[in-house]
mmCIF file of C-alpha atoms and ligand atoms in Angstrom:
data_model
loop_
_atom_site.group_PDB
_atom_site.id
_atom_site.type_symbol
_atom_site.label_atom_id
_atom_site.label_comp_id
_atom_site.label_asym_id
_atom_site.label_seq_id
_atom_site.Cartn_x
_atom_site.Cartn_y
_atom_site.Cartn_z
ATOM 1 C CA UNK A 16 -55.907 42.774 -46.758
ATOM 2 C CA UNK A 17 -54.271 39.880 -45.006
ATOM 3 C CA UNK A 18 -55.033 36.278 -45.747
ATOM 4 C CA UNK A 19 -57.615 34.616 -43.561
ATOM 5 C CA UNK A 20 -55.834 32.616 -40.901
ATOM 6 C CA UNK A 21 -57.277 29.312 -42.045
ATOM 7 C CA UNK A 22 -55.611 29.803 -45.443
ATOM 8 C CA UNK A 23 -52.318 30.912 -43.957
ATOM 9 C CA UNK A 24 -51.988 27.937 -41.609
ATOM 10 C CA UNK A 25 -49.728 25.049 -42.443
ATOM 11 C CA UNK A 26 -50.027 22.120 -40.082
ATOM 12 C CA UNK A 27 -47.064 19.812 -40.290
ATOM 13 C CA UNK A 28 -46.481 16.305 -39.164
ATOM 14 C CA UNK A 29 -43.478 15.212 -37.139
ATOM 15 C CA UNK A 30 -40.256 16.207 -38.792
ATOM 16 C CA UNK A 31 -41.973 18.051 -41.615
ATOM 17 C CA UNK A 32 -41.171 21.635 -40.799
ATOM 18 C CA UNK A 33 -42.147 24.155 -43.456
ATOM 19 C CA UNK A 34 -40.434 25.802 -44.801
ATOM 20 C CA UNK A 35 -38.867 51.840 -33.650
ATOM 21 C CA UNK A 36 -39.736 52.791 -32.431
ATOM 22 C CA UNK A 37 -40.852 56.299 -31.999
ATOM 23 C CA UNK A 38 -43.357 56.910 -29.320
ATOM 24 C CA UNK A 39 -46.733 58.446 -29.787
ATOM 25 C CA UNK A 40 -47.904 61.502 -27.947
ATOM 26 C CA UNK A 41 -48.586 60.945 -24.294
ATOM 27 C CA UNK A 42 -46.771 57.627 -24.172
ATOM 28 C CA UNK A 43 -43.664 56.859 -22.244
ATOM 29 C CA UNK A 44 -40.613 56.703 -24.384
ATOM 30 C CA UNK A 45 -40.224 53.217 -25.774
ATOM 31 C CA UNK A 46 -37.741 51.168 -27.725
ATOM 32 C CA UNK A 47 -36.825 53.065 -30.845
ATOM 33 C CA UNK A 48 -35.528 51.867 -34.151
ATOM 34 C CA UNK A 49 -31.981 52.636 -35.119
ATOM 35 C CA UNK A 50 -30.958 55.228 -37.593
ATOM 36 C CA UNK A 51 -28.370 54.539 -40.253
ATOM 37 C CA UNK A 52 -24.867 53.869 -39.042
ATOM 38 C CA UNK A 53 -25.885 53.705 -35.447
ATOM 39 C CA UNK A 54 -25.123 50.084 -34.883
ATOM 40 C CA UNK A 55 -28.692 48.990 -34.400
ATOM 41 C CA UNK A 56 -30.866 47.873 -37.224
ATOM 42 C CA UNK A 57 -28.179 46.193 -39.270
ATOM 43 C CA UNK A 58 -29.434 43.811 -41.917
ATOM 44 C CA UNK A 59 -26.062 42.703 -43.189
ATOM 45 C CA UNK A 60 -24.707 39.546 -41.682
ATOM 46 C CA UNK A 61 -22.318 40.075 -38.794
ATOM 47 C CA UNK A 62 -19.962 37.466 -37.383
ATOM 48 C CA UNK A 63 -21.554 34.115 -37.915
ATOM 49 C CA UNK A 64 -24.130 35.794 -40.082
ATOM 50 C CA UNK A 65 -23.075 34.106 -43.323
ATOM 51 C CA UNK A 66 -23.814 35.306 -46.798
ATOM 52 C CA UNK A 67 -26.888 37.282 -47.745
ATOM 53 C CA UNK A 68 -28.524 34.317 -49.482
ATOM 54 C CA UNK A 69 -28.508 32.032 -46.429
ATOM 55 C CA UNK A 70 -31.529 31.581 -44.200
ATOM 56 C CA UNK A 71 -31.137 33.254 -40.821
ATOM 57 C CA UNK A 72 -31.836 29.931 -39.120
ATOM 58 C CA UNK A 73 -31.985 26.440 -40.572
ATOM 59 C CA UNK A 74 -32.959 23.564 -38.296
ATOM 60 C CA UNK A 75 -32.806 20.198 -40.082
ATOM 61 C CA UNK A 76 -34.203 16.958 -38.690
ATOM 62 C CA UNK A 77 -33.121 17.913 -35.197
ATOM 63 C CA UNK A 78 -33.712 15.680 -32.208
ATOM 64 C CA UNK A 79 -32.483 16.442 -28.737
ATOM 65 C CA UNK A 80 -32.074 13.991 -25.895
ATOM 66 C CA UNK A 81 -31.223 14.870 -22.294
ATOM 67 C CA UNK A 82 -29.659 12.214 -20.082
ATOM 68 C CA UNK A 83 -28.172 8.894 -21.075
ATOM 69 C CA UNK A 84 -28.939 5.197 -20.883
ATOM 70 C CA UNK A 85 -32.106 4.451 -18.976
ATOM 71 C CA UNK A 86 -32.452 8.128 -18.029
ATOM 72 C CA UNK A 87 -32.419 9.368 -21.637
ATOM 73 C CA UNK A 88 -35.437 11.495 -22.549
ATOM 74 C CA UNK A 89 -36.094 12.827 -26.047
ATOM 75 C CA UNK A 90 -37.387 16.336 -25.397
ATOM 76 C CA UNK A 91 -37.391 17.700 -28.928
ATOM 77 C CA UNK A 92 -37.996 16.568 -32.477
ATOM 78 C CA UNK A 93 -37.595 15.462 -35.040
ATOM 79 C CA UNK A 94 -38.059 19.050 -36.065
ATOM 80 C CA UNK A 95 -37.145 21.000 -39.220
ATOM 81 C CA UNK A 96 -37.562 24.734 -39.589
ATOM 82 C CA UNK A 97 -36.200 27.345 -41.978
ATOM 83 C CA UNK A 98 -36.374 30.977 -40.885
ATOM 84 C CA UNK A 99 -35.794 33.563 -43.632
ATOM 85 C CA UNK A 100 -33.971 36.777 -42.767
ATOM 86 C CA UNK A 101 -36.159 39.528 -41.410
ATOM 87 C CA UNK A 102 -38.765 37.140 -39.952
ATOM 88 C CA UNK A 103 -40.164 37.455 -36.461
ATOM 89 C CA UNK A 104 -40.686 33.815 -35.499
ATOM 90 C CA UNK A 105 -42.533 33.086 -32.264
ATOM 91 C CA UNK A 106 -42.356 29.608 -30.749
ATOM 92 C CA UNK A 107 -45.306 28.764 -28.502
ATOM 93 C CA UNK A 108 -46.205 25.682 -26.517
ATOM 94 C CA UNK A 109 -46.964 24.202 -23.140
ATOM 95 C CA UNK A 110 -44.406 24.208 -20.372
ATOM 96 C CA UNK A 111 -41.691 21.609 -20.950
ATOM 97 C CA UNK A 112 -42.336 21.116 -24.684
ATOM 98 C CA UNK A 113 -38.774 22.126 -25.537
ATOM 99 C CA UNK A 114 -39.068 25.795 -26.541
ATOM 100 C CA UNK A 115 -36.010 26.905 -24.583
ATOM 101 C CA UNK A 116 -34.079 23.846 -25.719
ATOM 102 C CA UNK A 117 -34.750 24.800 -29.342
ATOM 103 C CA UNK A 118 -33.603 28.363 -28.646
ATOM 104 C CA UNK A 119 -30.449 27.112 -26.904
ATOM 105 C CA UNK A 120 -29.677 24.912 -29.905
ATOM 106 C CA UNK A 121 -30.076 27.939 -32.208
ATOM 107 C CA UNK A 122 -27.834 29.995 -29.906
ATOM 108 C CA UNK A 123 -25.212 27.236 -29.996
ATOM 109 C CA UNK A 124 -25.317 26.676 -26.228
ATOM 110 C CA UNK A 125 -26.165 23.039 -26.956
ATOM 111 C CA UNK A 126 -25.437 20.728 -29.884
ATOM 112 C CA UNK A 127 -28.353 18.648 -31.176
ATOM 113 C CA UNK A 128 -28.247 14.923 -30.454
ATOM 114 C CA UNK A 129 -28.990 14.408 -34.147
ATOM 115 C CA UNK A 130 -29.665 16.656 -37.107
ATOM 116 C CA UNK A 131 -28.111 20.047 -37.841
ATOM 117 C CA UNK A 132 -28.619 23.662 -36.815
ATOM 118 C CA UNK A 133 -27.243 26.507 -38.935
ATOM 119 C CA UNK A 134 -27.464 30.244 -38.385
ATOM 120 C CA UNK A 135 -26.521 32.342 -41.402
ATOM 121 C CA UNK A 136 -25.255 29.168 -43.049
ATOM 122 C CA UNK A 137 -22.783 28.192 -40.314
ATOM 123 C CA UNK A 138 -22.819 26.194 -37.110
ATOM 124 C CA UNK A 139 -23.853 28.561 -34.309
ATOM 125 C CA UNK A 140 -21.141 29.710 -31.916
ATOM 126 C CA UNK A 141 -22.311 30.934 -28.482
ATOM 127 C CA UNK A 142 -21.904 34.682 -28.123
ATOM 128 C CA UNK A 143 -21.281 35.259 -31.830
ATOM 129 C CA UNK A 144 -23.816 36.383 -34.392
ATOM 130 C CA UNK A 145 -26.846 36.435 -32.085
ATOM 131 C CA UNK A 146 -28.031 38.794 -29.359
ATOM 132 C CA UNK A 147 -29.825 36.987 -26.554
ATOM 133 C CA UNK A 148 -32.425 38.164 -24.025
ATOM 134 C CA UNK A 149 -33.508 35.888 -21.193
ATOM 135 C CA UNK A 150 -36.572 35.936 -18.929
ATOM 136 C CA UNK A 151 -34.498 37.402 -16.125
ATOM 137 C CA UNK A 152 -32.258 40.147 -17.490
ATOM 138 C CA UNK A 153 -28.611 39.210 -17.059
ATOM 139 C CA UNK A 154 -26.972 42.516 -16.258
ATOM 140 C CA UNK A 155 -24.033 43.781 -14.240
ATOM 141 C CA UNK A 156 -25.714 45.207 -11.128
ATOM 142 C CA UNK A 157 -22.713 47.221 -9.981
ATOM 143 C CA UNK A 158 -22.557 49.044 -13.295
ATOM 144 C CA UNK A 159 -24.805 51.865 -14.372
ATOM 145 C CA UNK A 160 -27.496 51.501 -17.009
ATOM 146 C CA UNK A 161 -25.231 53.237 -19.506
ATOM 147 C CA UNK A 162 -22.262 51.178 -18.346
ATOM 148 C CA UNK A 163 -24.112 47.946 -19.109
ATOM 149 C CA UNK A 164 -24.866 49.025 -22.658
ATOM 150 C CA UNK A 165 -21.345 50.348 -23.114
ATOM 151 C CA UNK A 166 -19.924 46.968 -22.095
ATOM 152 C CA UNK A 167 -22.022 45.186 -24.736
ATOM 153 C CA UNK A 168 -20.614 47.545 -27.349
ATOM 154 C CA UNK A 169 -17.104 46.880 -26.069
ATOM 155 C CA UNK A 170 -17.682 43.111 -26.411
ATOM 156 C CA UNK A 171 -18.882 43.787 -29.961
ATOM 157 C CA UNK A 172 -15.513 45.412 -30.703
ATOM 158 C CA UNK A 173 -16.805 48.962 -31.032
ATOM 159 C CA UNK A 174 -14.018 51.536 -30.418
ATOM 160 C CA UNK A 175 -14.232 53.775 -27.335
ATOM 161 C CA UNK A 176 -15.172 57.042 -29.043
ATOM 162 C CA UNK A 177 -17.853 55.298 -31.071
ATOM 163 C CA UNK A 178 -19.180 53.642 -27.896
ATOM 164 C CA UNK A 179 -19.522 57.016 -26.220
ATOM 165 C CA UNK A 180 -21.564 58.202 -29.186
ATOM 166 C CA UNK A 181 -23.786 55.152 -29.435
ATOM 167 C CA UNK A 182 -24.719 54.595 -25.779
ATOM 168 C CA UNK A 183 -27.015 57.651 -25.504
ATOM 169 C CA UNK A 184 -28.703 56.725 -28.786
ATOM 170 C CA UNK A 185 -29.353 53.176 -27.625
ATOM 171 C CA UNK A 186 -30.678 54.352 -24.268
ATOM 172 C CA UNK A 187 -32.925 56.865 -25.947
ATOM 173 C CA UNK A 188 -34.383 54.136 -28.089
ATOM 174 C CA UNK A 189 -35.309 51.968 -25.131
ATOM 175 C CA UNK A 190 -36.656 54.932 -23.178
ATOM 176 C CA UNK A 191 -33.886 54.919 -20.571
ATOM 177 C CA UNK A 192 -31.956 58.111 -21.360
ATOM 178 C CA UNK A 193 -33.115 59.713 -18.091
ATOM 179 C CA UNK A 194 -31.806 56.839 -15.933
ATOM 180 C CA UNK A 195 -28.466 56.341 -17.710
ATOM 181 C CA UNK A 196 -26.440 56.977 -14.547
ATOM 182 C CA UNK A 197 -28.471 54.808 -12.190
ATOM 183 C CA UNK A 198 -27.248 51.419 -11.032
ATOM 184 C CA UNK A 199 -29.213 48.388 -12.207
ATOM 185 C CA UNK A 200 -30.648 47.809 -8.717
ATOM 186 C CA UNK A 201 -32.062 51.348 -8.793
ATOM 187 C CA UNK A 202 -34.392 50.726 -11.755
ATOM 188 C CA UNK A 203 -37.586 48.676 -12.167
ATOM 189 C CA UNK A 204 -37.875 45.171 -13.635
ATOM 190 C CA UNK A 205 -39.333 46.553 -16.858
ATOM 191 C CA UNK A 206 -36.486 49.040 -17.146
ATOM 192 C CA UNK A 207 -33.981 46.242 -16.515
ATOM 193 C CA UNK A 208 -35.504 44.253 -19.351
ATOM 194 C CA UNK A 209 -35.185 47.330 -21.591
ATOM 195 C CA UNK A 210 -31.471 47.445 -20.703
ATOM 196 C CA UNK A 211 -31.195 43.768 -21.662
ATOM 197 C CA UNK A 212 -32.852 44.474 -25.026
ATOM 198 C CA UNK A 213 -30.569 47.461 -25.628
ATOM 199 C CA UNK A 214 -27.563 45.256 -24.840
ATOM 200 C CA UNK A 215 -28.768 42.517 -27.201
ATOM 201 C CA UNK A 216 -29.230 45.084 -29.972
ATOM 202 C CA UNK A 217 -26.006 46.961 -29.282
ATOM 203 C CA UNK A 218 -23.901 44.878 -31.610
ATOM 204 C CA UNK A 219 -24.653 44.284 -35.254
ATOM 205 C CA UNK A 220 -25.906 40.757 -34.690
ATOM 206 C CA UNK A 221 -28.353 39.868 -37.445
ATOM 207 C CA UNK A 222 -30.230 37.452 -35.161
ATOM 208 C CA UNK A 223 -31.961 38.150 -31.860
ATOM 209 C CA UNK A 224 -33.073 35.301 -29.611
ATOM 210 C CA UNK A 225 -35.519 36.110 -26.825
ATOM 211 C CA UNK A 226 -36.620 33.540 -24.231
ATOM 212 C CA UNK A 227 -39.822 34.729 -22.532
ATOM 213 C CA UNK A 228 -38.293 38.164 -21.959
ATOM 214 C CA UNK A 229 -41.500 39.737 -20.658
ATOM 215 C CA UNK A 230 -42.814 36.846 -18.553
ATOM 216 C CA UNK A 231 -41.813 38.346 -15.207
ATOM 217 C CA UNK A 232 -43.305 41.791 -15.894
ATOM 218 C CA UNK A 233 -46.674 43.230 -14.920
ATOM 219 C CA UNK A 234 -49.355 43.240 -17.614
ATOM 220 C CA UNK A 235 -49.115 46.938 -18.477
ATOM 221 C CA UNK A 236 -45.317 46.985 -18.758
ATOM 222 C CA UNK A 237 -45.427 43.777 -20.754
ATOM 223 C CA UNK A 238 -47.916 45.237 -23.232
ATOM 224 C CA UNK A 239 -45.858 48.390 -23.641
ATOM 225 C CA UNK A 240 -42.655 46.443 -24.278
ATOM 226 C CA UNK A 241 -44.459 44.203 -26.767
ATOM 227 C CA UNK A 242 -45.651 47.263 -28.670
ATOM 228 C CA UNK A 243 -42.173 48.747 -28.711
ATOM 229 C CA UNK A 244 -40.489 45.515 -29.758
ATOM 230 C CA UNK A 245 -42.989 45.044 -32.580
ATOM 231 C CA UNK A 246 -42.140 48.458 -33.993
ATOM 232 C CA UNK A 247 -38.406 47.892 -33.612
ATOM 233 C CA UNK A 248 -38.544 44.575 -35.417
ATOM 234 C CA UNK A 249 -40.539 46.060 -38.283
ATOM 235 C CA UNK A 250 -37.896 48.731 -38.763
ATOM 236 C CA UNK A 251 -34.599 46.937 -38.180
ATOM 237 C CA UNK A 252 -34.855 44.088 -40.670
ATOM 238 C CA UNK A 253 -33.128 41.764 -38.215
ATOM 239 C CA UNK A 254 -34.381 38.238 -37.570
ATOM 240 C CA UNK A 255 -36.104 37.521 -34.260
ATOM 241 C CA UNK A 256 -36.816 34.167 -32.637
ATOM 242 C CA UNK A 257 -39.007 34.672 -29.585
ATOM 243 C CA UNK A 258 -40.235 32.046 -27.103
ATOM 244 C CA UNK A 259 -43.432 32.527 -25.121
ATOM 245 C CA UNK A 260 -46.342 30.714 -23.432
ATOM 246 C CA UNK A 261 -48.697 33.495 -24.430
ATOM 247 C CA UNK A 262 -50.927 33.118 -27.480
ATOM 248 C CA UNK A 263 -51.762 36.834 -27.368
ATOM 249 C CA UNK A 264 -48.077 37.788 -27.328
ATOM 250 C CA UNK A 265 -47.314 35.365 -30.173
ATOM 251 C CA UNK A 266 -49.975 36.747 -32.506
ATOM 252 C CA UNK A 267 -49.191 40.345 -31.646
ATOM 253 C CA UNK A 268 -45.433 40.013 -32.232
ATOM 254 C CA UNK A 269 -44.923 37.313 -34.813
ATOM 255 C CA UNK A 270 -44.776 37.339 -38.574
ATOM 256 C CA UNK A 271 -44.900 33.592 -38.090
ATOM 257 C CA UNK A 272 -45.971 31.407 -35.167
ATOM 258 C CA UNK A 273 -44.844 27.832 -34.609
ATOM 259 C CA UNK A 274 -46.730 25.768 -32.023
ATOM 260 C CA UNK A 275 -44.882 22.818 -30.491
ATOM 261 C CA UNK A 276 -46.483 19.617 -29.237
ATOM 262 C CA UNK A 277 -46.013 18.263 -25.762
ATOM 263 C CA UNK A 278 -42.750 16.383 -25.227
ATOM 264 C CA UNK A 279 -41.086 15.569 -27.468
ATOM 265 C CA UNK A 280 -41.639 18.992 -29.004
ATOM 266 C CA UNK A 281 -42.601 18.736 -32.670
ATOM 267 C CA UNK A 282 -44.265 21.228 -34.957
ATOM 268 C CA UNK A 283 -48.040 21.083 -34.534
ATOM 269 C CA UNK A 284 -48.774 24.302 -36.407
ATOM 270 C CA UNK A 285 -46.683 26.627 -38.575
ATOM 271 C CA UNK A 286 -48.647 29.756 -39.330
ATOM 272 C CA UNK A 287 -47.777 32.959 -41.195
ATOM 273 C CA UNK A 288 -49.301 35.910 -39.366
ATOM 274 C CA UNK A 289 -50.262 38.148 -42.249
ATOM 275 C CA UNK A 290 -51.227 41.178 -40.191
ATOM 276 C CA UNK A 291 -49.829 44.599 -41.167
ATOM 277 C CA UNK A 292 -46.427 45.299 -39.560
ATOM 278 C CA UNK A 293 -46.757 49.041 -39.871
ATOM 279 C CA UNK A 294 -49.726 51.353 -40.009
ATOM 280 C CA UNK A 295 -52.363 50.443 -37.432
ATOM 281 C CA UNK A 296 -51.806 51.515 -33.844
ATOM 282 C CA UNK A 297 -51.605 48.557 -31.421
ATOM 283 C CA UNK A 298 -55.229 48.906 -30.298
ATOM 284 C CA UNK A 299 -56.429 49.130 -33.898
ATOM 285 C CA UNK A 300 -54.417 46.023 -34.726
ATOM 286 C CA UNK A 301 -55.906 44.092 -31.817
ATOM 287 C CA UNK A 302 -59.397 45.094 -32.980
ATOM 288 C CA UNK A 303 -58.934 43.664 -36.496
ATOM 289 C CA UNK A 304 -61.125 40.618 -37.238
ATOM 290 C CA UNK A 305 -58.078 38.770 -38.579
ATOM 291 C CA UNK A 306 -56.252 39.385 -35.313
ATOM 292 C CA UNK A 307 -59.005 37.613 -33.391
ATOM 293 C CA UNK A 308 -59.049 34.814 -35.966
ATOM 294 C CA UNK A 309 -55.281 34.270 -35.681
ATOM 295 C CA UNK A 310 -55.573 34.261 -31.891
ATOM 296 C CA UNK A 311 -58.301 31.629 -32.057
ATOM 297 C CA UNK A 312 -56.328 29.451 -34.494
ATOM 298 C CA UNK A 313 -53.147 29.590 -32.425
ATOM 299 C CA UNK A 314 -55.028 29.143 -29.133
ATOM 300 C CA UNK A 315 -56.797 26.044 -30.424
ATOM 301 C CA UNK A 316 -53.505 24.606 -31.696
ATOM 302 C CA UNK A 317 -51.769 25.233 -28.367
ATOM 303 C CA UNK A 318 -54.574 23.525 -26.453
ATOM 304 C CA UNK A 319 -54.695 20.557 -28.858
ATOM 305 C CA UNK A 320 -50.899 20.213 -28.837
ATOM 306 C CA UNK A 321 -50.802 20.154 -25.043
ATOM 307 C CA UNK A 322 -53.178 17.166 -24.815
HETATM 308 N N1 ATP B 408 -30.133 20.488 -18.977
HETATM 309 C C1 ATP B 408 -31.194 19.666 -18.903
HETATM 310 N N2 ATP B 408 -31.034 18.383 -18.500
HETATM 311 C C2 ATP B 408 -32.072 17.533 -18.450
HETATM 312 N N3 ATP B 408 -33.336 17.858 -18.795
HETATM 313 C C3 ATP B 408 -33.540 19.117 -19.211
HETATM 314 C C4 ATP B 408 -32.506 20.078 -19.284
HETATM 315 N N4 ATP B 408 -33.026 21.248 -19.729
HETATM 316 C C5 ATP B 408 -34.346 21.020 -19.925
HETATM 317 N N5 ATP B 408 -34.647 19.736 -19.611
HETATM 318 C C6 ATP B 408 -35.964 19.116 -19.755
HETATM 319 O O1 ATP B 408 -36.303 19.169 -21.118
HETATM 320 C C7 ATP B 408 -37.676 19.446 -21.296
HETATM 321 C C8 ATP B 408 -37.830 20.702 -22.144
HETATM 322 O O2 ATP B 408 -37.335 21.815 -21.406
HETATM 323 P P1 ATP B 408 -37.389 23.284 -21.991
HETATM 324 O O3 ATP B 408 -36.842 24.179 -20.942
HETATM 325 O O4 ATP B 408 -36.764 23.299 -23.319
HETATM 326 O O5 ATP B 408 -38.963 23.470 -22.162
HETATM 327 P P2 ATP B 408 -39.824 24.796 -22.319
HETATM 328 O O6 ATP B 408 -40.870 24.485 -23.329
HETATM 329 O O7 ATP B 408 -38.936 25.948 -22.594
HETATM 330 O O8 ATP B 408 -40.464 24.916 -20.869
HETATM 331 P P3 ATP B 408 -40.976 26.221 -20.071
HETATM 332 O O9 ATP B 408 -42.050 26.824 -20.923
HETATM 333 O O10 ATP B 408 -41.506 25.642 -18.788
HETATM 334 O O11 ATP B 408 -39.785 27.111 -19.887
HETATM 335 C C9 ATP B 408 -38.268 19.576 -19.887
HETATM 336 O O12 ATP B 408 -38.848 18.351 -19.538
HETATM 337 C C10 ATP B 408 -37.070 19.877 -19.028
HETATM 338 O O13 ATP B 408 -37.257 19.376 -17.719
#
């Protein structure tokens, strides 16, 4: 049985960070976990992944300032956070608290004003070692669904014959095998986001960074993608860092939830979500008393942190 949420919670002061998918009967095909040697589900470190002993992500005493001189605003930190491999970390907080900034620092798109960020033991390099999914899927509209996934494999250095083998597998896993030949503009928003997830998982990147990937989707599609992503993450062993506004989404997906305070974003709550990763069906999971308790704990922290 999982620990009661009040025992699992670790509130931290400023700068004190602590340290699939098969589908069931009658459901639409979802995101599926990778089989061996299929390029998805790698646990070994890829480029930028570092040695096996290194944390997937290590954020040390990071502060980030936008602007200069009189216009300088500290939007984040000080913040410290160590993310072990295989974790599913969800970062939650009010709009503008610095969630996306933290994710961009981890992706290497920005350098921290002070402090250090390491992924797999090394300074992050954009486009290397981490797959990234944004709120709006960034796809090539003139290419087909399959063509988009194939291109991600090509960027990852996968040879042509191997790409041809892997694309159908990847599409099958995200439930898109029947629309492989359609152009991006011929599929729905939810399907486009599935393509983006397939692209992010196409390489062997040990780290996946997702910035509110389901925010623009309708409630039903969002729930379905959450369920699929949860199963994938439980089976791949990769590390996920996921940004959201949604308390429900955070508790459902995360093995750990970090709540950030209002600007500058600091850690208000760092909570291990000790719910089972496999076993219960999504509805059974949501009905667990601990699930409701975690949701209450995180919800209260988000509201308090936003004040
Ligand atoms: N490139 C930039 N230059 C200046 N200010 C920026 C820049 N990017 C973000 N900011 C500011 O930094 C703060 C944090 O932004 P960030 O996007 O990280 O927050 P967030 O928590 O992800 O917000 P939301 O939930 O609304 O997406 C905000 O006040 C934002 O206006």
